[in-house]
PDB file of C-alpha atoms and ligand atoms in Angstrom:
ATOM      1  CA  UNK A   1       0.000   0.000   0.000  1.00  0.00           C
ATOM      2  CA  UNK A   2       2.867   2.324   0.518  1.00  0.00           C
ATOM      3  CA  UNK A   3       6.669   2.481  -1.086  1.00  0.00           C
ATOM      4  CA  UNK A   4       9.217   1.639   1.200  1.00  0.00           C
ATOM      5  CA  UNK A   5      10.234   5.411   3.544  1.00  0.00           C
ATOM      6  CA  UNK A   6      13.953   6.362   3.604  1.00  0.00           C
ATOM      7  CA  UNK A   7      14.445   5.594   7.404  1.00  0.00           C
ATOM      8  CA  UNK A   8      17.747   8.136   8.497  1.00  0.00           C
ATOM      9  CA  UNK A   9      19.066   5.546  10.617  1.00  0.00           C
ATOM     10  CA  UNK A  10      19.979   2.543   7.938  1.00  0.00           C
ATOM     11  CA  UNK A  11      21.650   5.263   5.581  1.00  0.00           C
ATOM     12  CA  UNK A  12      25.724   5.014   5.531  1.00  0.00           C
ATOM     13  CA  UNK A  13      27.250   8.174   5.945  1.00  0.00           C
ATOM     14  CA  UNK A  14      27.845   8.869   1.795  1.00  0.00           C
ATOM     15  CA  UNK A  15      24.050   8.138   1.586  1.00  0.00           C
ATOM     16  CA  UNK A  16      23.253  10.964   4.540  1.00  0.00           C
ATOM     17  CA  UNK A  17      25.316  13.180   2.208  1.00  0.00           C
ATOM     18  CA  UNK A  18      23.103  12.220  -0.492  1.00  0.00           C
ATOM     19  CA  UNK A  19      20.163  12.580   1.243  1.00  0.00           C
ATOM     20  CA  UNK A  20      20.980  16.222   2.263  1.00  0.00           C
ATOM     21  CA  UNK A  21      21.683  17.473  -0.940  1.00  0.00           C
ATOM     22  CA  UNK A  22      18.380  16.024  -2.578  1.00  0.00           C
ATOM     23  CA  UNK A  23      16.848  18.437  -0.501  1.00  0.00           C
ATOM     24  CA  UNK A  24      14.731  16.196   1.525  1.00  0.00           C
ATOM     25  CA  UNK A  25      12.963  16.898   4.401  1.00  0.00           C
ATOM     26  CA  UNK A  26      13.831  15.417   7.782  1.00  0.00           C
ATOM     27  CA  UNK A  27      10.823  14.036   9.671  1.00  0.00           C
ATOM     28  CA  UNK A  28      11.393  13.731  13.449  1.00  0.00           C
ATOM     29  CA  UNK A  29       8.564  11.935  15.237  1.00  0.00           C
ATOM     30  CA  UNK A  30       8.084  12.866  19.140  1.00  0.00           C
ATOM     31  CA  UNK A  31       6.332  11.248  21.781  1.00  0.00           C
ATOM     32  CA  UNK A  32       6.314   9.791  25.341  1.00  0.00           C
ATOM     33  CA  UNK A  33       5.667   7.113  27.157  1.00  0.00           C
ATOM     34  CA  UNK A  34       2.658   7.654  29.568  1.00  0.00           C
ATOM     35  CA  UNK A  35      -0.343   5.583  30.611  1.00  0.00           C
ATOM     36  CA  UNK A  36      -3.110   5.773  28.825  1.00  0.00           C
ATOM     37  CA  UNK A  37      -6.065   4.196  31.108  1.00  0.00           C
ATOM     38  CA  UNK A  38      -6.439   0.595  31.646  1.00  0.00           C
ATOM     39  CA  UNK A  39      -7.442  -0.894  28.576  1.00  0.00           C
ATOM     40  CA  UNK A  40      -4.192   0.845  26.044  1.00  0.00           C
ATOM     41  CA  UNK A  41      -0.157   0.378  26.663  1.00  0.00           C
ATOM     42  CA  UNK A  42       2.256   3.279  27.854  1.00  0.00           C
ATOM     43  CA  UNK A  43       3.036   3.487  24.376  1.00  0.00           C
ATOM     44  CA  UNK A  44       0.463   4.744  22.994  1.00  0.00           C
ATOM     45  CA  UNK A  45       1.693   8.094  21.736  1.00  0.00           C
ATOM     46  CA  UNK A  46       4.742   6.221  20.669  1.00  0.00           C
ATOM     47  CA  UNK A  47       2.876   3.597  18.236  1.00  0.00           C
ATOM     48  CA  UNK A  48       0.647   6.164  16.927  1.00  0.00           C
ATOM     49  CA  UNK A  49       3.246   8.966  16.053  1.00  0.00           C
ATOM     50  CA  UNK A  50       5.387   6.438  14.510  1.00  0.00           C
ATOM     51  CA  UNK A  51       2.844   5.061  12.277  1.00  0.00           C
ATOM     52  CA  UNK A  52       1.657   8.448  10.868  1.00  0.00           C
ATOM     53  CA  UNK A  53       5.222   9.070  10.504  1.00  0.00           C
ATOM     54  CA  UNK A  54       6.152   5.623   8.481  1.00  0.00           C
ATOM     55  CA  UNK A  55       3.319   5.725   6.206  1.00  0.00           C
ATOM     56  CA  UNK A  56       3.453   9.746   5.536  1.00  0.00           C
ATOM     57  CA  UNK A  57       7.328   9.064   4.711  1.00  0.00           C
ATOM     58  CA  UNK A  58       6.168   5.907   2.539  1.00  0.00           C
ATOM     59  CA  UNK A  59       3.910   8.295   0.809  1.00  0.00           C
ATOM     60  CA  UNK A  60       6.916  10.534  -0.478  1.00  0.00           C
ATOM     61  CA  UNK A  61       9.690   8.297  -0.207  1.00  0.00           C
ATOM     62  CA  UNK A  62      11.576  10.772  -2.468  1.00  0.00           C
ATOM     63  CA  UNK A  63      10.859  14.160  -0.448  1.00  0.00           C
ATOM     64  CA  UNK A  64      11.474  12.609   3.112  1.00  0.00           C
ATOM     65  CA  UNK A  65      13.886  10.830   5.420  1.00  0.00           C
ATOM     66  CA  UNK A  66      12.860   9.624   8.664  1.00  0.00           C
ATOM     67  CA  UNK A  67      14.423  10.039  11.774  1.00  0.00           C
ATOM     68  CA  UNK A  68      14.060   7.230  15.093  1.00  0.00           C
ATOM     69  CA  UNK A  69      11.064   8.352  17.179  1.00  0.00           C
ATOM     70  CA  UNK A  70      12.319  10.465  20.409  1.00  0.00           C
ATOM     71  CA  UNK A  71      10.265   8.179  22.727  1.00  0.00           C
ATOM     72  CA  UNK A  72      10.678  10.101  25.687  1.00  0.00           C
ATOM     73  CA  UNK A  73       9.300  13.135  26.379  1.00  0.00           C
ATOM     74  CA  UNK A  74       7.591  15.856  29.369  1.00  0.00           C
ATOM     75  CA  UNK A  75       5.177  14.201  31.720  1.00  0.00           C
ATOM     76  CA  UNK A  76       5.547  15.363  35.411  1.00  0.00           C
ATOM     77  CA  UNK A  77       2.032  15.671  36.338  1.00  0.00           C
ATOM     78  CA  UNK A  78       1.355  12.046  35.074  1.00  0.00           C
ATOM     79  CA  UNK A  79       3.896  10.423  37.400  1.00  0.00           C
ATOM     80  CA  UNK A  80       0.969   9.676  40.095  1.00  0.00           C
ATOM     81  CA  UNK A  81       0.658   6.453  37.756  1.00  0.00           C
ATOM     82  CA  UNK A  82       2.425   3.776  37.274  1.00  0.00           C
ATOM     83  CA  UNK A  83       4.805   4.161  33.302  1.00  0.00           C
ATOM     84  CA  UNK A  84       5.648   7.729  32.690  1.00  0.00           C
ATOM     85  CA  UNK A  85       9.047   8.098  31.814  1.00  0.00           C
ATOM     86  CA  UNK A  86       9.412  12.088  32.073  1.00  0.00           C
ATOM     87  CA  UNK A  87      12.395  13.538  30.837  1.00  0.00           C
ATOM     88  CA  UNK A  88      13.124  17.646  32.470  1.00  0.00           C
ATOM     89  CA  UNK A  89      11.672  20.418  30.193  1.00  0.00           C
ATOM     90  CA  UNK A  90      15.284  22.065  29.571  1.00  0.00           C
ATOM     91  CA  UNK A  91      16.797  18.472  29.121  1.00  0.00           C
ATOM     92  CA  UNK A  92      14.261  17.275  26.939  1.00  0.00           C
ATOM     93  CA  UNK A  93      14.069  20.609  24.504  1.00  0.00           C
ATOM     94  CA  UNK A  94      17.848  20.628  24.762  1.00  0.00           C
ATOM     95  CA  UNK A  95      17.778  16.762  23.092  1.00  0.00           C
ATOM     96  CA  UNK A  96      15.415  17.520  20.477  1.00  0.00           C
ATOM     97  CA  UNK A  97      17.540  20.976  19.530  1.00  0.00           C
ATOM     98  CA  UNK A  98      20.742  18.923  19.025  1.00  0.00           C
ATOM     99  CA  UNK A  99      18.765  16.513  16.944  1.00  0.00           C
ATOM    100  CA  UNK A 100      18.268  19.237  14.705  1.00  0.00           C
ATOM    101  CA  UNK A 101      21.173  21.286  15.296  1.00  0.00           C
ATOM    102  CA  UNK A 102      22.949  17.682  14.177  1.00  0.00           C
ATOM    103  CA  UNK A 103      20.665  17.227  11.256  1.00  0.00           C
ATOM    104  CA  UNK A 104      21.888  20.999  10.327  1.00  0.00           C
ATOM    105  CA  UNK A 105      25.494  20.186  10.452  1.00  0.00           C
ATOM    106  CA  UNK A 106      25.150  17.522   7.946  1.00  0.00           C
ATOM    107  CA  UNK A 107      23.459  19.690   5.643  1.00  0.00           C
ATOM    108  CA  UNK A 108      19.586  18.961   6.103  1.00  0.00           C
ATOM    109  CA  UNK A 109      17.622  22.219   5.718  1.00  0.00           C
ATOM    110  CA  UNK A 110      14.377  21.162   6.523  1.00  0.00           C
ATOM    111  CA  UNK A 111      13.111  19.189   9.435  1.00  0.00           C
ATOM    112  CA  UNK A 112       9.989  18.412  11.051  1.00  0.00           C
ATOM    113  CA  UNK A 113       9.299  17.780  14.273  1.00  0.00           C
ATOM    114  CA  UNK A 114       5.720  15.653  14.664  1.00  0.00           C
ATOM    115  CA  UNK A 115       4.681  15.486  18.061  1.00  0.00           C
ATOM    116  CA  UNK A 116       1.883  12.989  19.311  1.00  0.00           C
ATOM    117  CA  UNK A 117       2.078  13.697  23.330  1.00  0.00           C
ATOM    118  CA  UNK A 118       0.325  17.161  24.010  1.00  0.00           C
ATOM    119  CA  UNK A 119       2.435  18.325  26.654  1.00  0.00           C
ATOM    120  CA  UNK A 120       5.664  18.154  24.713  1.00  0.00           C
ATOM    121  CA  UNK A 121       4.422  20.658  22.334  1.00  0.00           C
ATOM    122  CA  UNK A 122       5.974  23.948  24.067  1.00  0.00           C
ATOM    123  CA  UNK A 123       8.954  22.662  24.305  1.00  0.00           C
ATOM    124  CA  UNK A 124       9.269  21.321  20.679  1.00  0.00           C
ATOM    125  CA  UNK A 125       8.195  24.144  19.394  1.00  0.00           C
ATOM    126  CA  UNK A 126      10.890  25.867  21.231  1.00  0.00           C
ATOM    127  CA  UNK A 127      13.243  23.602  20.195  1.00  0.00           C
ATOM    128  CA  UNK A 128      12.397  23.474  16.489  1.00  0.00           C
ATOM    129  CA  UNK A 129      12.654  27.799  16.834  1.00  0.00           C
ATOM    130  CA  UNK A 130      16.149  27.697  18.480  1.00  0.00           C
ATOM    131  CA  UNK A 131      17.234  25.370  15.586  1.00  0.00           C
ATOM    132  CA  UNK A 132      16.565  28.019  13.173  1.00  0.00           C
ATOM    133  CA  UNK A 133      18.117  30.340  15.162  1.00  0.00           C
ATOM    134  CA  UNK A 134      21.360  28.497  15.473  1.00  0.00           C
ATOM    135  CA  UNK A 135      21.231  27.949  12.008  1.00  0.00           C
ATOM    136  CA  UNK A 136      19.477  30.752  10.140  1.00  0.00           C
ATOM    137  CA  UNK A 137      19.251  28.982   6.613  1.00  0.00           C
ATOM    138  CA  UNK A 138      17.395  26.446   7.990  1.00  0.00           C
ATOM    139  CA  UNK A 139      13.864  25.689   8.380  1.00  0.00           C
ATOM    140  CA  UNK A 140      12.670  23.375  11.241  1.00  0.00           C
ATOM    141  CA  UNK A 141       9.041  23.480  11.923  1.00  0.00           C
ATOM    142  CA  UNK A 142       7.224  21.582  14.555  1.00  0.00           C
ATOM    143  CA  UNK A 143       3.482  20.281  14.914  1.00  0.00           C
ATOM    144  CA  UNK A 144       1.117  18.303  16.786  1.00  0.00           C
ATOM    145  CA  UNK A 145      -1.103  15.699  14.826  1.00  0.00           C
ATOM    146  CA  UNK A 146      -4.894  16.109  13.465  1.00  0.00           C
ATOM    147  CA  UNK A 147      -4.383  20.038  14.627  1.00  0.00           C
ATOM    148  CA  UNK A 148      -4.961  21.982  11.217  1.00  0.00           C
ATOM    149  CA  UNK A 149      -7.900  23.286  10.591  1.00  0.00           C
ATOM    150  CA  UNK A 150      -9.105  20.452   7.751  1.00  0.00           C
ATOM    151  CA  UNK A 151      -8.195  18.062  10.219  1.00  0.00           C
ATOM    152  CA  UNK A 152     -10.103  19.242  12.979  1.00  0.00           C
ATOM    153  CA  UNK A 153     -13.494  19.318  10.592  1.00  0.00           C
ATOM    154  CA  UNK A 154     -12.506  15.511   9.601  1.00  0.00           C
ATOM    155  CA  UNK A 155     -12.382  14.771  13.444  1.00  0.00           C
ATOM    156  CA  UNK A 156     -16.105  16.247  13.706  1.00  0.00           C
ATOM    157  CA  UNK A 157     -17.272  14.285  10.644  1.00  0.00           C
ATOM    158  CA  UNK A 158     -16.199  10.991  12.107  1.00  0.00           C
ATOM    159  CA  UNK A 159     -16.479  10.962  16.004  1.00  0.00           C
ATOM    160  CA  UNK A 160     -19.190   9.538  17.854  1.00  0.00           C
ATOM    161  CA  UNK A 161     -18.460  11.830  21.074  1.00  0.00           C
ATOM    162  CA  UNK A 162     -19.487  15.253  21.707  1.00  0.00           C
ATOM    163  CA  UNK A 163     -17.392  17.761  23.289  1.00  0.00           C
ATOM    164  CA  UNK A 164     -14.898  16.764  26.106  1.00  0.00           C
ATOM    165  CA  UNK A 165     -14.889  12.549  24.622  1.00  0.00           C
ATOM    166  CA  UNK A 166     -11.358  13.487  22.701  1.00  0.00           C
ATOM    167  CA  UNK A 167      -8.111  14.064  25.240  1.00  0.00           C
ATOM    168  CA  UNK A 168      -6.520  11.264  26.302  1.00  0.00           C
ATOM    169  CA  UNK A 169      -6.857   7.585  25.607  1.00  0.00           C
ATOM    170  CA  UNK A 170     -10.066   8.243  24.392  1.00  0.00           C
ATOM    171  CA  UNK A 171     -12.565   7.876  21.253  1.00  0.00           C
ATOM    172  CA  UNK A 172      -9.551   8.787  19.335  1.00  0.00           C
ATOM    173  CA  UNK A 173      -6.296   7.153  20.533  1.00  0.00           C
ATOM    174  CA  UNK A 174      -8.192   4.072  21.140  1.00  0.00           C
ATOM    175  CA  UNK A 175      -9.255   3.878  17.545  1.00  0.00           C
ATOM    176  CA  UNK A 176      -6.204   3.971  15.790  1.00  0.00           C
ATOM    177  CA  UNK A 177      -4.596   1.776  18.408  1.00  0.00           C
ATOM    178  CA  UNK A 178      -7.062  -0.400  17.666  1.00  0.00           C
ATOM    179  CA  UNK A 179      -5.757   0.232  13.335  1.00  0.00           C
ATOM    180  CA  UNK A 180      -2.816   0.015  14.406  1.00  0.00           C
ATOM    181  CA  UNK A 181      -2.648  -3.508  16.669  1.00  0.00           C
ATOM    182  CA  UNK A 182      -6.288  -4.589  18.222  1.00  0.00           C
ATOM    183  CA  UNK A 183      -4.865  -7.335  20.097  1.00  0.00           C
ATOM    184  CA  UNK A 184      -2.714  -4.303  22.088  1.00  0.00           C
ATOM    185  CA  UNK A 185      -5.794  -2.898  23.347  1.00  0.00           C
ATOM    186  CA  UNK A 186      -8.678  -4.453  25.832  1.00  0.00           C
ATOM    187  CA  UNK A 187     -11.637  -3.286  25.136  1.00  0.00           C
ATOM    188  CA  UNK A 188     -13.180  -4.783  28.000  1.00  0.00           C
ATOM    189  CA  UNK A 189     -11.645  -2.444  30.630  1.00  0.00           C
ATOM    190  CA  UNK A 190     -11.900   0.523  28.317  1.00  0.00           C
ATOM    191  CA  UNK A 191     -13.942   3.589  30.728  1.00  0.00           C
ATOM    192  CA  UNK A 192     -15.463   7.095  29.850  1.00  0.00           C
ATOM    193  CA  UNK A 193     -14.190   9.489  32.234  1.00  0.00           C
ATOM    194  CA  UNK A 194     -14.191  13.255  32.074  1.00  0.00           C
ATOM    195  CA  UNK A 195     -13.112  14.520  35.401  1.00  0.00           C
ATOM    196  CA  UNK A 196     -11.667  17.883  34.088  1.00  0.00           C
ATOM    197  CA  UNK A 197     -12.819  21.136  35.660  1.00  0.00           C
ATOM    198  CA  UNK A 198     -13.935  22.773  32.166  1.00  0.00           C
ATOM    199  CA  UNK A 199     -15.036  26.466  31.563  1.00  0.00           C
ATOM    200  CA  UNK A 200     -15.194  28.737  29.003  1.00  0.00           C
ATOM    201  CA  UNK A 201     -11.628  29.641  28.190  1.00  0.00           C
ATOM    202  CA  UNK A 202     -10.128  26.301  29.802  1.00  0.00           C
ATOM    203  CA  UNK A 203     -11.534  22.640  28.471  1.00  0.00           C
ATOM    204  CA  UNK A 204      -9.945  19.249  27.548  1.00  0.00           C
ATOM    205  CA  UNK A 205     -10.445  18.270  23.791  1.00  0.00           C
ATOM    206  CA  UNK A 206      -8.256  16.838  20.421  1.00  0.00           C
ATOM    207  CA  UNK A 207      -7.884  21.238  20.468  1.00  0.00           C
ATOM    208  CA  UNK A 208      -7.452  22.204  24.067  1.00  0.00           C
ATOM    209  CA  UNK A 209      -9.495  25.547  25.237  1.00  0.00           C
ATOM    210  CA  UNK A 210      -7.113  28.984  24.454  1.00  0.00           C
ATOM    211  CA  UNK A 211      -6.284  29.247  28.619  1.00  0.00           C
ATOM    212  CA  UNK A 212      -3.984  26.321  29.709  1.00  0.00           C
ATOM    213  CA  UNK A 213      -4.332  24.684  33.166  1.00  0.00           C
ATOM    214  CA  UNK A 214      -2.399  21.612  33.802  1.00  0.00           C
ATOM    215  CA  UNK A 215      -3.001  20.037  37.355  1.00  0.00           C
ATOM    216  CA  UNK A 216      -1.521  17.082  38.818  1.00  0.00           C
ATOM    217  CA  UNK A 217      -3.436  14.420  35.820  1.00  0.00           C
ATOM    218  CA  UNK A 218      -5.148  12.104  39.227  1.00  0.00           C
ATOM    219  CA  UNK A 219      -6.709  15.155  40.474  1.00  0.00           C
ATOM    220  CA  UNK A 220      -9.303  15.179  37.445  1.00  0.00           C
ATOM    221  CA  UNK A 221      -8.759  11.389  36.424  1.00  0.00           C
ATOM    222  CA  UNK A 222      -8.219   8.214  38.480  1.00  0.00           C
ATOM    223  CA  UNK A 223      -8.580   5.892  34.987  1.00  0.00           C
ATOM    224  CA  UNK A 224      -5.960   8.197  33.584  1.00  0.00           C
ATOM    225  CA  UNK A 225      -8.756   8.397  30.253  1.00  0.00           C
ATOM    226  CA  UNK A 226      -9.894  11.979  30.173  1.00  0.00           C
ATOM    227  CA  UNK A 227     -13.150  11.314  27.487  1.00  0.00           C
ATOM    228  CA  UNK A 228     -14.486   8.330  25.794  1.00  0.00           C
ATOM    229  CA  UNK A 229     -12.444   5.242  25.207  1.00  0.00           C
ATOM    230  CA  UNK A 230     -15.830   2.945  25.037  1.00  0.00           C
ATOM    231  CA  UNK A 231     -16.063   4.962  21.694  1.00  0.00           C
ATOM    232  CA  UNK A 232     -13.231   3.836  20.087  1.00  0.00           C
ATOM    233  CA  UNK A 233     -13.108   1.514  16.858  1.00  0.00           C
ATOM    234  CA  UNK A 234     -10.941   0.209  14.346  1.00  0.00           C
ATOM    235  CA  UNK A 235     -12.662   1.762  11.646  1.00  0.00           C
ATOM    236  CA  UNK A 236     -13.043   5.202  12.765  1.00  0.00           C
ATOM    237  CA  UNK A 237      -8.986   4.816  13.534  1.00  0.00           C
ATOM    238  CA  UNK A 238      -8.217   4.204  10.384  1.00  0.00           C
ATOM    239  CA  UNK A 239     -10.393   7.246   8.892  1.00  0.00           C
ATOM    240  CA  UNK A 240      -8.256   9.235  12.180  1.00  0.00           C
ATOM    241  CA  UNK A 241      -5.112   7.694  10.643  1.00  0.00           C
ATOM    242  CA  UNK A 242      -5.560   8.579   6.933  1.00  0.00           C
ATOM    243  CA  UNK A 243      -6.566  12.157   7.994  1.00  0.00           C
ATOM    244  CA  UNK A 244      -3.062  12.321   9.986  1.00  0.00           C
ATOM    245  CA  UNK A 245      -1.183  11.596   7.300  1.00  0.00           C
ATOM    246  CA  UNK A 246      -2.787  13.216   4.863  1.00  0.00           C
ATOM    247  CA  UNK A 247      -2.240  16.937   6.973  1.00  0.00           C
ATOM    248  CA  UNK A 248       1.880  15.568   7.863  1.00  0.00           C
ATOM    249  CA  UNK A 249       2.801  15.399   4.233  1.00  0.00           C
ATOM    250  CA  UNK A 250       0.597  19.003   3.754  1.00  0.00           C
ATOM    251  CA  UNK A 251       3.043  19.609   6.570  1.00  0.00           C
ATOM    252  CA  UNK A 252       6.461  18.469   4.738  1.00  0.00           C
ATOM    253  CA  UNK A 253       4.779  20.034   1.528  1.00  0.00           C
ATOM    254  CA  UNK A 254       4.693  23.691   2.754  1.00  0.00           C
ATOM    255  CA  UNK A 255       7.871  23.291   4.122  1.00  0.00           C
ATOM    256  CA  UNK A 256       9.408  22.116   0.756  1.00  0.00           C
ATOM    257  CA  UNK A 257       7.612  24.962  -0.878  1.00  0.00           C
ATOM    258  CA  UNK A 258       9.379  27.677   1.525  1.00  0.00           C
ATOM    259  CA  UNK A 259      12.173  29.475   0.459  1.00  0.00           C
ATOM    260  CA  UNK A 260      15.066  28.836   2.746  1.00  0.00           C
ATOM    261  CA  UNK A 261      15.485  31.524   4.986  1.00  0.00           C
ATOM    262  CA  UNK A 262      18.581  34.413   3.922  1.00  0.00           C
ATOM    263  CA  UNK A 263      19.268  37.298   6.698  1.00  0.00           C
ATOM    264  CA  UNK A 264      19.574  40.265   5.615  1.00  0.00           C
ATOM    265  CA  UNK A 265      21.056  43.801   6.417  1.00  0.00           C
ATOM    266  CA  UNK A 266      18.313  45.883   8.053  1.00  0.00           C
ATOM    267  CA  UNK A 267      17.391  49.380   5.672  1.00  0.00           C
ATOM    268  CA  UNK A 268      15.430  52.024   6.058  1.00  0.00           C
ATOM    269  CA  UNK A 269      13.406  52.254   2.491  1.00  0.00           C
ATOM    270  CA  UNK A 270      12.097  49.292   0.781  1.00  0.00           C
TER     271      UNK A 270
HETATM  272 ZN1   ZN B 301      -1.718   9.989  24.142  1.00  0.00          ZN
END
């Protein structure tokens, strides 16, 4: 179903030359290990970012290489359960900077960072912007899956949930874990829970509310699911799935169509 991706890691160093000057762009997946209720594995975020990953860099094998998934990532407030590996915020924006900064060096000059664990997002987008400012003729951009706009009005078409069932091992994690690997997933002990103090400015969802509070996770959640994982289905993962990777290669596609960036001597007059 899809060509073969150019995976960064089985390249021999004439090949990474190569693959830098055909102009490719490198796709860094980013995730976490974390639990994810009862009924899905502390990998979740790992198994899904990866797979949007493989198959949006089998879908261009000739405009990206892909990079090993960063599987650990920021998750203090989880560490009340059992899995979290949490990584500090300045260590773990540091790491994903010198995975750029070392992409840079060999001559990449456009890189992605996808992230699939919501609370990594500030600091990879941090990390992606103090790439380009250590090197200024690059272009690293960062992102969080099914976050676009389009992707957000495919989420609506094909939930079951209303407001508040999408945050965390819930109608939509479960389903494409359940694409992904069914037998990974017990249904059976799957549980709706939405214990999150929402209001108008603050609210768990796929798009969190513009304010962000982030208490201690088991002060909202004993589960650990924040919406509804009895929603979840194979079929509406897959329909989640093709929607992610359809918006990651628009991704790597406005990228490639950026000019690369040139500083230039301030003036007064156009
Ligand atoms: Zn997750």
């Amino acid at each position: 179903m899809w060509s073969r991706p150019l995976l960064y890691e089985r390249l021999s160093w004439p090949e990474v030359r190569r693959a830098a000057g055909e102009e490719r762009v490198c796709l860094i997946p980013v995730a976490t290990l974390e639990d994810h209720g009862p009924h899905l594995p502390i990998d979740t975020d790992v198994r899904i970012t990866w797979e949007i990953c493989r198959r949006t860099a089998g879908a261009a094998p000739d405009e990206i290489v892909l990079l090993p998934i960063v599987p650990h990532g920021y998750s203090p407030h989880h560490m009340d359960f059992p899995g979290p590996i949490t990584i500090g915020w300045d260590t773990f924006t540091r790491y994903c900077r010198d995975v750029g900064s070392s992409l840079a060096r060999h001559g990449f000059r456009r890189m992605l960072f996808l992230n699939g664990h919501g609370s990594n997002q500030p600091f990879v987008d941090a990390a992606a912007r103090l790439v380009c400012v250590d090197h200024p003729e690059v272009l690293a951009g960062s992102a969080f899956y099914l976050s676009g706009r389009r992707a957000l009005e495919r989420i609506e078409e094909i939930r079951d949930s209303d407001a508040g069932g999408m945050a965390h091992a819930c109608e939509l994690e479960t389903s494409i874990y359940l694409a992904i690997d069914p037998e990974a997933v017990d249904m059976e002990k799957a549980v709706d829970e939405r214990g999150f103090p929402a209001g108008e400015y603050s609210y768990m969802e796929w798009s969190d509310g513009p304010m962000r509070v982030m208490p201690w996770w088991s002060s909202f959640s004993v589960s650990g699911v924040q919406g509804d994982a009895s929603k979840g289905t194979a079929e509406k993962g897959e329909a989640f799935l093709a929607a992610a990777v359809e918006e990651c290669l628009g991704f790597v596609r406005d990228l490639l169509a950026k000019p690369l960036p040139e500083r230039r001597e301030p003036r007064e007059t156009l």
